[in-house]
Coordinates of C-alpha atoms in Angstrom, one line a residue:
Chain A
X1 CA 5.2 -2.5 -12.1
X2 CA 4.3 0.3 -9.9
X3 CA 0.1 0.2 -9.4
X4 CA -2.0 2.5 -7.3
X5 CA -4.3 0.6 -4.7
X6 CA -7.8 1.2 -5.0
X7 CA -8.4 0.9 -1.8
X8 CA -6.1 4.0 -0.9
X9 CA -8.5 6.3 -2.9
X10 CA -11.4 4.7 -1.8
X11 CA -10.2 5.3 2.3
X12 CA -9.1 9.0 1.5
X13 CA -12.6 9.8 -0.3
X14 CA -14.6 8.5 2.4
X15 CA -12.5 10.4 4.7
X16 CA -12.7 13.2 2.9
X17 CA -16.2 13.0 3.4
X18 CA -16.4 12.9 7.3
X19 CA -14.0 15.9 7.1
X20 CA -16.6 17.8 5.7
X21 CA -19.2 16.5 7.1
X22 CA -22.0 19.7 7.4
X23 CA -21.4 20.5 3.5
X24 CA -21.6 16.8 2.3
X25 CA -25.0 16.5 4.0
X26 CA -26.1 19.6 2.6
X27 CA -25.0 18.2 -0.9
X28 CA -26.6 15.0 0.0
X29 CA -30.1 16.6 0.9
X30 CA -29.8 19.5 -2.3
X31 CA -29.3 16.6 -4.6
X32 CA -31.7 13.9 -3.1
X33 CA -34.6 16.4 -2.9
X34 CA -33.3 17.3 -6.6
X35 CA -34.4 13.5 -7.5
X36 CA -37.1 13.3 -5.5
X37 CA -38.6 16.0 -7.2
X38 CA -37.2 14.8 -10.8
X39 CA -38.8 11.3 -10.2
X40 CA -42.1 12.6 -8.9
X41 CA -42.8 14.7 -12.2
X42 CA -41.7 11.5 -14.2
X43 CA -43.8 9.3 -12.5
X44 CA -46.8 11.8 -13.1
X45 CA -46.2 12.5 -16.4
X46 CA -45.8 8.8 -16.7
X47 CA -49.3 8.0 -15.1
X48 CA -50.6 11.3 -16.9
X49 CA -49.6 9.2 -20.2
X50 CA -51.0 5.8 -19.4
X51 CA -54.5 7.4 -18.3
X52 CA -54.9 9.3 -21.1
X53 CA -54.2 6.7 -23.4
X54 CA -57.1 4.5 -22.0
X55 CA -59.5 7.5 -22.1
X56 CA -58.8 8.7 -25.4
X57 CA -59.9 5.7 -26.5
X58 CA -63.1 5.2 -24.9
X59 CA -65.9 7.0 -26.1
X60 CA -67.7 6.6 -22.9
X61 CA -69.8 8.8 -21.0
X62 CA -70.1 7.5 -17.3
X63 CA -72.9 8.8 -14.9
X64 CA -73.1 8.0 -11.3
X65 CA -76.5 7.5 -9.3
X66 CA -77.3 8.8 -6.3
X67 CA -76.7 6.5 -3.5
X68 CA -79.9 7.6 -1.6
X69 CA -81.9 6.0 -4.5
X70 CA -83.9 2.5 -3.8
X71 CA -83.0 -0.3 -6.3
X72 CA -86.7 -0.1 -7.8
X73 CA -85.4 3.9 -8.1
X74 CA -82.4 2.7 -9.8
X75 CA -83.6 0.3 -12.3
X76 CA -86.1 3.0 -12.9
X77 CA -83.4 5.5 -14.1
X78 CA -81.6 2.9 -15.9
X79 CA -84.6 1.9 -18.4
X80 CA -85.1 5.7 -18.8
X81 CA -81.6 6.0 -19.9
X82 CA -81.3 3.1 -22.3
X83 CA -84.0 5.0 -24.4
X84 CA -82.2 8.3 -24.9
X85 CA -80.6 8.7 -28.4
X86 CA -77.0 7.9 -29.7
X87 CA -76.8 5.2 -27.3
X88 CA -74.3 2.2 -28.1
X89 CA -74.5 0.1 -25.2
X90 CA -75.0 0.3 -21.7
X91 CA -73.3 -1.1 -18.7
X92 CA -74.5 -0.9 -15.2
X93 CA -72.2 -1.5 -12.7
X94 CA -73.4 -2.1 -8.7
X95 CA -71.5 -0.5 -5.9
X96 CA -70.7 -4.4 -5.4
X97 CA -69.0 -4.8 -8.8
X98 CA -67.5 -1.2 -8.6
X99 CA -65.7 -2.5 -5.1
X100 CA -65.2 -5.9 -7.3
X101 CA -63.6 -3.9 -10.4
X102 CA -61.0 -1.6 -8.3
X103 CA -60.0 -5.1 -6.5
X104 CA -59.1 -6.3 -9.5
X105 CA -57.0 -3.3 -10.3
X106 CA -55.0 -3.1 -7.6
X107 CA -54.2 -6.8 -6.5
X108 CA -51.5 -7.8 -5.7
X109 CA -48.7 -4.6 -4.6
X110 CA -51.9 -2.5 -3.5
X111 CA -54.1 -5.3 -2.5
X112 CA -54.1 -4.6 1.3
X113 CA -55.6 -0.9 0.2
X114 CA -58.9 -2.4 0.3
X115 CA -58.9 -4.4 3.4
X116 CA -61.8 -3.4 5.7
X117 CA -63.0 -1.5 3.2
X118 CA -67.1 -1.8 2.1
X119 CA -68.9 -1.4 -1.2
X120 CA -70.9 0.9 0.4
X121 CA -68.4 3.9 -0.8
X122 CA -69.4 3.4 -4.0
X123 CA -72.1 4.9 -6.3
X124 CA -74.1 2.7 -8.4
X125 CA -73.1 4.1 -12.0
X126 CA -74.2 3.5 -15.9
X127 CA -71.2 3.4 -18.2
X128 CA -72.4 4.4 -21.5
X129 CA -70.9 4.2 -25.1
X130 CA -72.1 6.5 -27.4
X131 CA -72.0 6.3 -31.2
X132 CA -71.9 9.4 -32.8
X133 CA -68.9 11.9 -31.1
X134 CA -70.8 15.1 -32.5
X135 CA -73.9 14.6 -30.8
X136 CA -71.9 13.9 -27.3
X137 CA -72.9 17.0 -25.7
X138 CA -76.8 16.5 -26.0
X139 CA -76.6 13.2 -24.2
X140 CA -74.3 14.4 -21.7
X141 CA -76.9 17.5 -21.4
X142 CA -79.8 14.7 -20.9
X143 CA -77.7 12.6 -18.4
X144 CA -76.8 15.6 -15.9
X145 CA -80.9 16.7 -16.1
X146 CA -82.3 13.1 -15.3
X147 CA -83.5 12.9 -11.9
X148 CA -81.4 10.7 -9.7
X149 CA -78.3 11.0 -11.8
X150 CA -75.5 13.6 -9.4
X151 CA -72.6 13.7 -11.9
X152 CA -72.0 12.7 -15.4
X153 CA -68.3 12.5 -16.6
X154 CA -67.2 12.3 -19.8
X155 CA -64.0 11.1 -20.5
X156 CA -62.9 13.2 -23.6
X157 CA -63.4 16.3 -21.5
X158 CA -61.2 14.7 -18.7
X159 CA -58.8 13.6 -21.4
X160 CA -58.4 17.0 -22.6
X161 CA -58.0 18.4 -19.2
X162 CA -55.1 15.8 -18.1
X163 CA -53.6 16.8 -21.3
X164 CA -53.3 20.3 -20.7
X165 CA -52.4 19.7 -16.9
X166 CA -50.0 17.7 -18.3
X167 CA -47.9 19.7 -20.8
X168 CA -48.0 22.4 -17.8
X169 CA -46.3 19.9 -15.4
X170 CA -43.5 19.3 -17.7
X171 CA -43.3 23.3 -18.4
X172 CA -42.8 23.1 -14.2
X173 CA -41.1 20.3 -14.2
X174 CA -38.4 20.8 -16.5
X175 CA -37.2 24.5 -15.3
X176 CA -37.6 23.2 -11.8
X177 CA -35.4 20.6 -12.5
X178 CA -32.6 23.0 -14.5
X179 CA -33.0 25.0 -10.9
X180 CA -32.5 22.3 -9.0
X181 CA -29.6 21.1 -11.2
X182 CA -27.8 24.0 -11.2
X183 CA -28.0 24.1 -7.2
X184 CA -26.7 20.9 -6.7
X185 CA -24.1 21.5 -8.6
X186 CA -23.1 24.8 -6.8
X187 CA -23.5 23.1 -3.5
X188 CA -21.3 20.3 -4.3
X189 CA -18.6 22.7 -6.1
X190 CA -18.5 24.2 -2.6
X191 CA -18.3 20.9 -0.6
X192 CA -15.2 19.8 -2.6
X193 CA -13.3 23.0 -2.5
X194 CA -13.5 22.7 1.5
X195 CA -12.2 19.5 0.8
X196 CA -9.2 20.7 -1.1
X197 CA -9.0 23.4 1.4
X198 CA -8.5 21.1 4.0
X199 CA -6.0 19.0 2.0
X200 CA -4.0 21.9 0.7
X201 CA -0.6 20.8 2.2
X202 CA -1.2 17.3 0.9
X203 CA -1.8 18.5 -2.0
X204 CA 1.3 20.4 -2.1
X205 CA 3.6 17.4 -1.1
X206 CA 2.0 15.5 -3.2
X207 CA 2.9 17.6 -6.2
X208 CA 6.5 17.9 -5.0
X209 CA 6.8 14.7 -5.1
X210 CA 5.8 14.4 -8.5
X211 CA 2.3 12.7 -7.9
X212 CA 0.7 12.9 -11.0
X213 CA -2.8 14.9 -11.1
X214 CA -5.1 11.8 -11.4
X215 CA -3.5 10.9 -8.0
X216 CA -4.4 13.9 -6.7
X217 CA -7.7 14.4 -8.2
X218 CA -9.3 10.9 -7.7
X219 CA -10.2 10.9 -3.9
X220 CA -12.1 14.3 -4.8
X221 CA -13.8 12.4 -7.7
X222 CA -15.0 9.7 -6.0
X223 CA -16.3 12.1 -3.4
X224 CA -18.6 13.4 -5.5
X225 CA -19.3 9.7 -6.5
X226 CA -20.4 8.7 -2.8
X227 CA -22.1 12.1 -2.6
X228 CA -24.3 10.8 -5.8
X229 CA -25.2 7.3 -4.5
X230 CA -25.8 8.4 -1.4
X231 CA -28.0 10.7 -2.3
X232 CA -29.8 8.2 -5.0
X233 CA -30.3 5.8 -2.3
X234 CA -32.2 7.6 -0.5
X235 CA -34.2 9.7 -3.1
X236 CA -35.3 6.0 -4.5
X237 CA -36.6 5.0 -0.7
X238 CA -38.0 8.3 -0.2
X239 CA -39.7 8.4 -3.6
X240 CA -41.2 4.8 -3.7
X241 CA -42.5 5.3 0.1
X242 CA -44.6 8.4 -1.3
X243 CA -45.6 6.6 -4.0
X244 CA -47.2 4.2 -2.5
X245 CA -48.7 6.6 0.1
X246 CA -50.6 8.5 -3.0
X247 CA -51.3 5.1 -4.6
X248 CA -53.2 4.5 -1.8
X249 CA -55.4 7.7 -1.6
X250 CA -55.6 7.5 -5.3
X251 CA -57.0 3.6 -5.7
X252 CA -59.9 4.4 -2.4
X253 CA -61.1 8.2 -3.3
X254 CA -60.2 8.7 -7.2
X255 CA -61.0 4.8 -8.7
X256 CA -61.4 6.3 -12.2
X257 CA -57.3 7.0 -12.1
X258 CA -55.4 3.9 -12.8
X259 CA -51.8 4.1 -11.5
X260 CA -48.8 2.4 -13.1
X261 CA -47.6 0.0 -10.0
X262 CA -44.1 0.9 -8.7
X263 CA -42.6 -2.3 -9.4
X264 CA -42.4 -1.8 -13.2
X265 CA -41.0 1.5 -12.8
X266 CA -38.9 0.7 -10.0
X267 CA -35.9 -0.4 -12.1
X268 CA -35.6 2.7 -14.1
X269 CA -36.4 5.0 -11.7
X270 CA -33.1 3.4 -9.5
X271 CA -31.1 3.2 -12.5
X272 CA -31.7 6.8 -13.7
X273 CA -31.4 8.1 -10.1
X274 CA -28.1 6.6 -9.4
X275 CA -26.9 7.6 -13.1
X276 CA -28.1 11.4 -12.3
X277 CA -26.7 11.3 -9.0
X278 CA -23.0 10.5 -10.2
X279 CA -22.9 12.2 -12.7
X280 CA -23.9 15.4 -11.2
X281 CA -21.6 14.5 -8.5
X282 CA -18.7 14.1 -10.8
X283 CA -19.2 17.6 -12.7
X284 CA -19.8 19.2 -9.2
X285 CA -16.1 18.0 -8.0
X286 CA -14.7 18.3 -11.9
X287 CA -15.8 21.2 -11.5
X288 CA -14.2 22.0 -8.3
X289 CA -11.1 21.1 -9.0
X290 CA -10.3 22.9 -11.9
X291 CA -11.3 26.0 -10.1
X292 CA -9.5 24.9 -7.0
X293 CA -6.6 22.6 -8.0
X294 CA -4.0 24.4 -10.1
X295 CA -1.7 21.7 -12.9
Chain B
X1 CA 23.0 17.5 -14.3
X2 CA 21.9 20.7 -14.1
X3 CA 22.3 23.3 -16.7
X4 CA 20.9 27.0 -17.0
X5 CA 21.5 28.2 -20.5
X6 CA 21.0 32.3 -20.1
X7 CA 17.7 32.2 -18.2
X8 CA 15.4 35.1 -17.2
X9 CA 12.5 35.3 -15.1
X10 CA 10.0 38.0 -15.8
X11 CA 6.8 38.2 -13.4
X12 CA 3.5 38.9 -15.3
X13 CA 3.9 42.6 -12.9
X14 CA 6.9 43.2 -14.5
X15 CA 9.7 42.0 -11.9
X16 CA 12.4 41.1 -13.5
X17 CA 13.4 38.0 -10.9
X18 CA 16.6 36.4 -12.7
X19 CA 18.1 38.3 -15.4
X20 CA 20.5 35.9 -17.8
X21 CA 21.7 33.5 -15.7
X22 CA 24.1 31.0 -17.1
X23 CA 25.2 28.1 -14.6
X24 CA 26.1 24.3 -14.2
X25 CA 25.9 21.3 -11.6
X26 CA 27.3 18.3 -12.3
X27 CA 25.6 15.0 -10.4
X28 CA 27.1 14.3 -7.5
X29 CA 27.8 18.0 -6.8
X30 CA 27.2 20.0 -2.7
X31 CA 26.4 23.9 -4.0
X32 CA 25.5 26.3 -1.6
X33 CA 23.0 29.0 -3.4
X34 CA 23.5 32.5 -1.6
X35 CA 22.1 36.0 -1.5
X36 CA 20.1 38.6 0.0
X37 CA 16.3 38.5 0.1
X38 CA 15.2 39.6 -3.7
X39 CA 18.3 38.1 -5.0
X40 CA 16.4 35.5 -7.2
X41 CA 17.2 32.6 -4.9
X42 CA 13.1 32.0 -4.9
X43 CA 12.9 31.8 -8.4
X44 CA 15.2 29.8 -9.1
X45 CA 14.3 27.2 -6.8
X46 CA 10.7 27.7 -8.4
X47 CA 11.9 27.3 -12.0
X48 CA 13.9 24.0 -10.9
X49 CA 10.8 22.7 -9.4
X50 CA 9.0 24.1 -12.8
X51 CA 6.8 25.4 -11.0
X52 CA 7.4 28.6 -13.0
X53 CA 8.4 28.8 -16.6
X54 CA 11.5 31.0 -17.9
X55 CA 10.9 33.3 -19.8
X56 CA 13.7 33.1 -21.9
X57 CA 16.5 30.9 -22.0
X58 CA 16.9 27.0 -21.6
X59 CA 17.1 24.8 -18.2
X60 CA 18.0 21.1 -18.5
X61 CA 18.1 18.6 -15.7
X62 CA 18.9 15.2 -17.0
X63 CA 16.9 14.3 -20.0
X64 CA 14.4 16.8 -18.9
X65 CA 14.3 20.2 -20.8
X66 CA 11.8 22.4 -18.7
X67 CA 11.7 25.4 -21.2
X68 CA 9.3 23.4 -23.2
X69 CA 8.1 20.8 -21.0
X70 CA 4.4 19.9 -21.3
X71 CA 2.9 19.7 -18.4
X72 CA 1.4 16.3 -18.0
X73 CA 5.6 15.5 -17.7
X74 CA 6.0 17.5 -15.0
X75 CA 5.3 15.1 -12.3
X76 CA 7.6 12.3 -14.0
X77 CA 10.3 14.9 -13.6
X78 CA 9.5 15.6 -10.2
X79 CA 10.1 12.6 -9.5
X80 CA 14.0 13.0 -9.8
X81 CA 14.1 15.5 -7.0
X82 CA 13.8 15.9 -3.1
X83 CA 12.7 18.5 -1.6
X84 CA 13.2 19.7 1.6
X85 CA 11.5 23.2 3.2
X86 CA 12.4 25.1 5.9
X87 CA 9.3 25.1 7.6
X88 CA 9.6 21.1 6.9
X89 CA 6.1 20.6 6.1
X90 CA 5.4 17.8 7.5
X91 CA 1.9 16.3 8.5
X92 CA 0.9 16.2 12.4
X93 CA -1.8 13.7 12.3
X94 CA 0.5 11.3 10.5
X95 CA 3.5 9.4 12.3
X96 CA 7.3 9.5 11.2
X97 CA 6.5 6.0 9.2
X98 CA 3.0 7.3 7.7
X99 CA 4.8 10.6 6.6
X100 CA 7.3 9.0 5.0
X101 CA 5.0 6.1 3.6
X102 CA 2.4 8.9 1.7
X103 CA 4.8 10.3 -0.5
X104 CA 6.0 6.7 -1.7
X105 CA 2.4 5.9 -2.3
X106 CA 2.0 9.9 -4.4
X107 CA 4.1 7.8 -6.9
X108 CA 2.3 4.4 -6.7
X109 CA 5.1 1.9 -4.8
X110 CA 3.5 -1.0 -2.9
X111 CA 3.1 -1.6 0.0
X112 CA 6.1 -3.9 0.4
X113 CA 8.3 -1.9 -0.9
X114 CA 7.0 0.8 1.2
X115 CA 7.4 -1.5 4.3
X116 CA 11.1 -1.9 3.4
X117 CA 12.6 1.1 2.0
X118 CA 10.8 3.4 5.0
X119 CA 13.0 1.9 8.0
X120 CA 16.0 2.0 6.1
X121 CA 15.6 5.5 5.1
X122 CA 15.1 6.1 8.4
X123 CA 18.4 4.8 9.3
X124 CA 20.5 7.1 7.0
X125 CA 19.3 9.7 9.0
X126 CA 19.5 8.3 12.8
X127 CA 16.0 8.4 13.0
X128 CA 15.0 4.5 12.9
X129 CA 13.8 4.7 16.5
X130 CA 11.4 7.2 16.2
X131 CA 9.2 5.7 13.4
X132 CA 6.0 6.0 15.5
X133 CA 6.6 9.2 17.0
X134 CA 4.2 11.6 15.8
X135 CA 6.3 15.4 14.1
X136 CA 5.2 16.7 18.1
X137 CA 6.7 14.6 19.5
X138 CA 10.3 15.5 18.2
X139 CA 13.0 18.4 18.3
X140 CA 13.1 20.7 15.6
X141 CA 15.9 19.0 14.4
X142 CA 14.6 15.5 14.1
X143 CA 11.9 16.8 12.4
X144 CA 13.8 18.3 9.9
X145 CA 15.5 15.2 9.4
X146 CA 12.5 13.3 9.0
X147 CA 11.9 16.0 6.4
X148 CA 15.0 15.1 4.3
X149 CA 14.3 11.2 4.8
X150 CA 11.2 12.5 2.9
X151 CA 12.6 13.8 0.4
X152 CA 14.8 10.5 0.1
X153 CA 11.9 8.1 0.1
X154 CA 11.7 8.1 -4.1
X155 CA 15.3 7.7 -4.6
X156 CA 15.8 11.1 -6.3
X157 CA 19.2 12.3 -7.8
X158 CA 18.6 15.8 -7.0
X159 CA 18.2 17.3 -3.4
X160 CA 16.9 20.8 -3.3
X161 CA 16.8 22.3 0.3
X162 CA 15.3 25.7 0.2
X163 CA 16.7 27.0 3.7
X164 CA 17.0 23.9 5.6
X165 CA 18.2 25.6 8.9
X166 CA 16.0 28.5 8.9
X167 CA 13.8 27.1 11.6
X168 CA 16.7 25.4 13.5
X169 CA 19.2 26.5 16.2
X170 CA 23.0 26.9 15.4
X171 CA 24.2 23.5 16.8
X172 CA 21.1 21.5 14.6
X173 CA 21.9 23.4 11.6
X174 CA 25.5 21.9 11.2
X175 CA 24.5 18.6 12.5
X176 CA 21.8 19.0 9.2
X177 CA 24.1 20.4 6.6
X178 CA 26.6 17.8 7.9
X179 CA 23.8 15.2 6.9
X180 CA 23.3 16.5 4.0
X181 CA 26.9 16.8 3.2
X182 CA 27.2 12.8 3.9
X183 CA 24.3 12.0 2.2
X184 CA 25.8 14.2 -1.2
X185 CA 29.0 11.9 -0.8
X186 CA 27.5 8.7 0.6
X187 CA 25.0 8.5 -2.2
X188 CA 26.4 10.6 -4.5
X189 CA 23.2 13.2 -4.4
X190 CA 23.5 16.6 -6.1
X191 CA 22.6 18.7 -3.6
X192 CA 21.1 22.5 -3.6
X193 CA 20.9 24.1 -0.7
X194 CA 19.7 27.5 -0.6
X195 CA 20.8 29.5 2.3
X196 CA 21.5 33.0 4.1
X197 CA 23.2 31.8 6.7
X198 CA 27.0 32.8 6.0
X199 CA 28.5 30.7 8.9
X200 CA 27.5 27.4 7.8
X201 CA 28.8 28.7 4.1
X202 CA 31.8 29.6 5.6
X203 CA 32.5 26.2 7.7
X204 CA 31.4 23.6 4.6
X205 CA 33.5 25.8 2.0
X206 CA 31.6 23.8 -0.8
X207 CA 31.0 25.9 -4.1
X208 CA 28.9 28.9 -3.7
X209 CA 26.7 30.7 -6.4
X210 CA 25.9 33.9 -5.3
X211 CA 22.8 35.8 -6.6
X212 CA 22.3 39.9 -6.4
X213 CA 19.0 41.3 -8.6
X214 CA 18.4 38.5 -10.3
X215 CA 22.0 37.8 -11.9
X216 CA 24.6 35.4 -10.8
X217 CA 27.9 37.4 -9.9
X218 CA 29.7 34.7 -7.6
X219 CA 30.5 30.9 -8.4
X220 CA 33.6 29.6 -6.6
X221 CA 34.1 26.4 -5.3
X222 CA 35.5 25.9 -1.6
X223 CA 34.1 29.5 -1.6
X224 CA 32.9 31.9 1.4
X225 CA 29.3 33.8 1.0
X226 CA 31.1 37.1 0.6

């Protein structure tokens, strides 16, 4: 029983590779910025998502005191508040518990984020729920004139906002992507045909001697394979590392944004990543080879 | 066997290449193919490699009927031939062994058999010692000869030798065809050799097909090219 070895193809694509080497990094860094870029959008889209379904279910109007104000100040505003109308409840929360709150939120991945860092950087602020939606804008009108109150934000205004910013993200996002794509594709179409150049008398023995054309096309296959988990690996390190560098800015200078941690996305984000990277690096060299390789 | 039932070659440009040619080789047959440049010779070392089609007419070889043989058979009947060139094609960065070794593993044999069959194909053509030279660092000759040990790694019935000598002086040439010639009766190969070079025609006095445009107007055996 005659059997190919495995490790034959395996030897010849790698060589293939080092053969090549300019055009298989260019491949490498067309298709890992490709995923890069792919995972970004999804992980914004994603956070868009989680955000707005905690907001669109709050009817909460939050207003932040200035920090210059005294305690006695504070309190002041705080009883003058509690008697406007169409109020539900009302919450303060002390830069202390603010500090306490965002703590809470992050522990655990992001925990060191807040080592050294003070309640001091946070406003004391008044989270109000409101009962009747319609009248929403008269009590938001009240909050921004009271004395002592700097910004009021209401969270079905940011909720509509995010929602538009995100249905253009994914306008971006997906044509971006089909760009991308269609680069990658090209590049690694290109990369494979130097290959084939470079193995054209090979090739020609091999047909001669009646090698069939799964022999011959294999090592250019799995060329495009390595290409794609190559270039997977790295987008994944590349992508988590910036992750956590904007999960970071995000929990100390914008506390009302909650981010998904990257460990419960980390799995898909890997899986689809290595999944896209092979297969584009199999139709790239497909591709190829039926361009470049005549039966 | 192999059998060309009226065949003709037409070029998609309109050159008509072979034009009705009828002829037979038995196995275990030496036949000199002859004729000037343009004769056909080309062709018809292409079509018997299919790696043209006729355009009309049959060839067999064996069981293989490559008029209307799909082409996921093609290697399978491949298989069944050597070839050898005459600019012998053989790879630089690979040793005598490893040259010999790559086209037994095109066609999947193990390593072991690989290991066994190289050396002793080697042998057959007084070339055992030179199994780790690299093609620089041999003659023209013993190049050529590691060629046609090629050509003999997959056991084929068939050995097609499209100008053998071309790239070889006088003296080589005859110790190549003579190689070949044992080889045809040693084995009992069917071998093709095409070939402009009337001397060694005239010494072997094997059968001789001649081509002229395309038709076959010569087949003797024991024959001279002209």
């Amino acid at each position: 029983m005659r059997r190919y070895s495995i490790m034959y193809f395996i030897s010849q694509s790698i060589k293939g590779l080092w053969r090549n080497g300019v055009m298989t990094l260019a491949s490498i860094i067309v298709l890992m910025s490709c995923l890069v870029i792919m995972g970004s959008f999804s992980l914004i889209v994603m956070n868009l998502n989680t955000n707005l379904d905690s907001l669109g279910d709050m009817n909460e109007i939050v207003a932040f005191i200035d920090p210059e104000k005294s305690a006695e100040e504070v309190d002041s505003i705080r009883k003058a508040v509690e008697k406007y109308d169409n109020i539900k409840n009302l919450e303060f929360i002390s830069p202390e518990e603010a500090l306490e709150q965002e703590k809470q939120k992050y522990e655990g991945e992001y925990s060191y984020f807040f080592e050294g860092i003070t309640s001091d950087i946070y406003p004391a602020t008044l989270v109000i729920t409101y009962q009747d939606n319609a009248k929403v804008e008269t009590l938001k009108y009240d909050l921004e004139h009271t004395e002592g109150i700097y910004k009021v934000t209401c969270h079905a205004d940011i909720a509509e906002t995010l929602e538009t910013v995100k249905t253009g993200i994914i306008y971006i996002f997906v044509w971006f992507l089909a760009v991308l794509f269609v680069v990658s594709v090209f590049v690694i179409i290109n990369t494979i045909k130097l290959a084939v150049f470079g193995r054209r008398q090979e090739i020609s023995v091999m047909r001669y001697v009646g090698a069939t054309n799964w022999f011959i096309m294999l090592p250019f296959i799995l060329e495009g394979v390595w290409i794609g988990l190559l270039s997977s690996g790295i987008a994944y390190f590349i992508e988590m590392s910036i992750y956590k560098f904007i999960a970071g800015v995000v929990a100390t200078d914008y506390q009302m944004f909650t981010l998904v941690p990257f460990g419960t996305v980390q799995l898909p984000i890997l899986l689809s990543f290595i999944g896209i990277g092979v297969v584009t690096g199999i139709i790239g060299s497909s591709i190829s080879l039926r361009k470049n390789l005549k039966a | 066997m192999i059998e060309f039932e009226n065949v003709t070659k037409v070029y998609p440009n309109g050159t008509l290449a072979l034009d009705g040619v009828d002829l037979k080789i038995n196995d275990g047959e030496f036949v000199f193919i002859v004729g000037s440049s343009g004769a056909g010779k080309s062709t018809l070392m292409k079509l018997l490699l299919r790696e043209e089609k006729v355009t009309s007419g049959t060839i067999k070889v064996d069981e293989f009927d490559l008029s209307c043989m799909s082409n996921y058979k093609v290697p399978y009947y491949r298989r069944q031939l050597g070839v050898v060139f005459q600019d012998f094609r053989l790879f630089q960065n690979k040793t005598v062994f490893e040259n010999i070794s790559f086209v037994m593993r095109a066609i999947g044999e193990t390593n072991s058999r690989i290991r066994k069959r190289v050396p002793a194909i080697l042998n057959i053509v007084g070339l055992q010692d030179k199994m780790k030279c690299y093609p620089r660092e041999l003659s023209g000759g013993e190049q050529q000869r590691v060629a046609l040990a090629r050509a003999l790694a997959n056991n084929p019935g068939i050995i097609i030798a499209d100008e053998p000598t071309g790239n070889l002086d006088p003296e080589l040439s005859f110790d190549m065809m003579n190689l070949l010639r044992r080889i045809n009766r040693s084995k009992n190969k069917t071998v093709v050799v095409i070939t402009h070079e009337k001397n060694l025609v005239d010494h072997f006095q094997e059968r001789v097909i001649r081509l002229e445009d395309g038709k076959m107007v010569e087949d003797r055996v024991g024959g001279m090219f002209e």
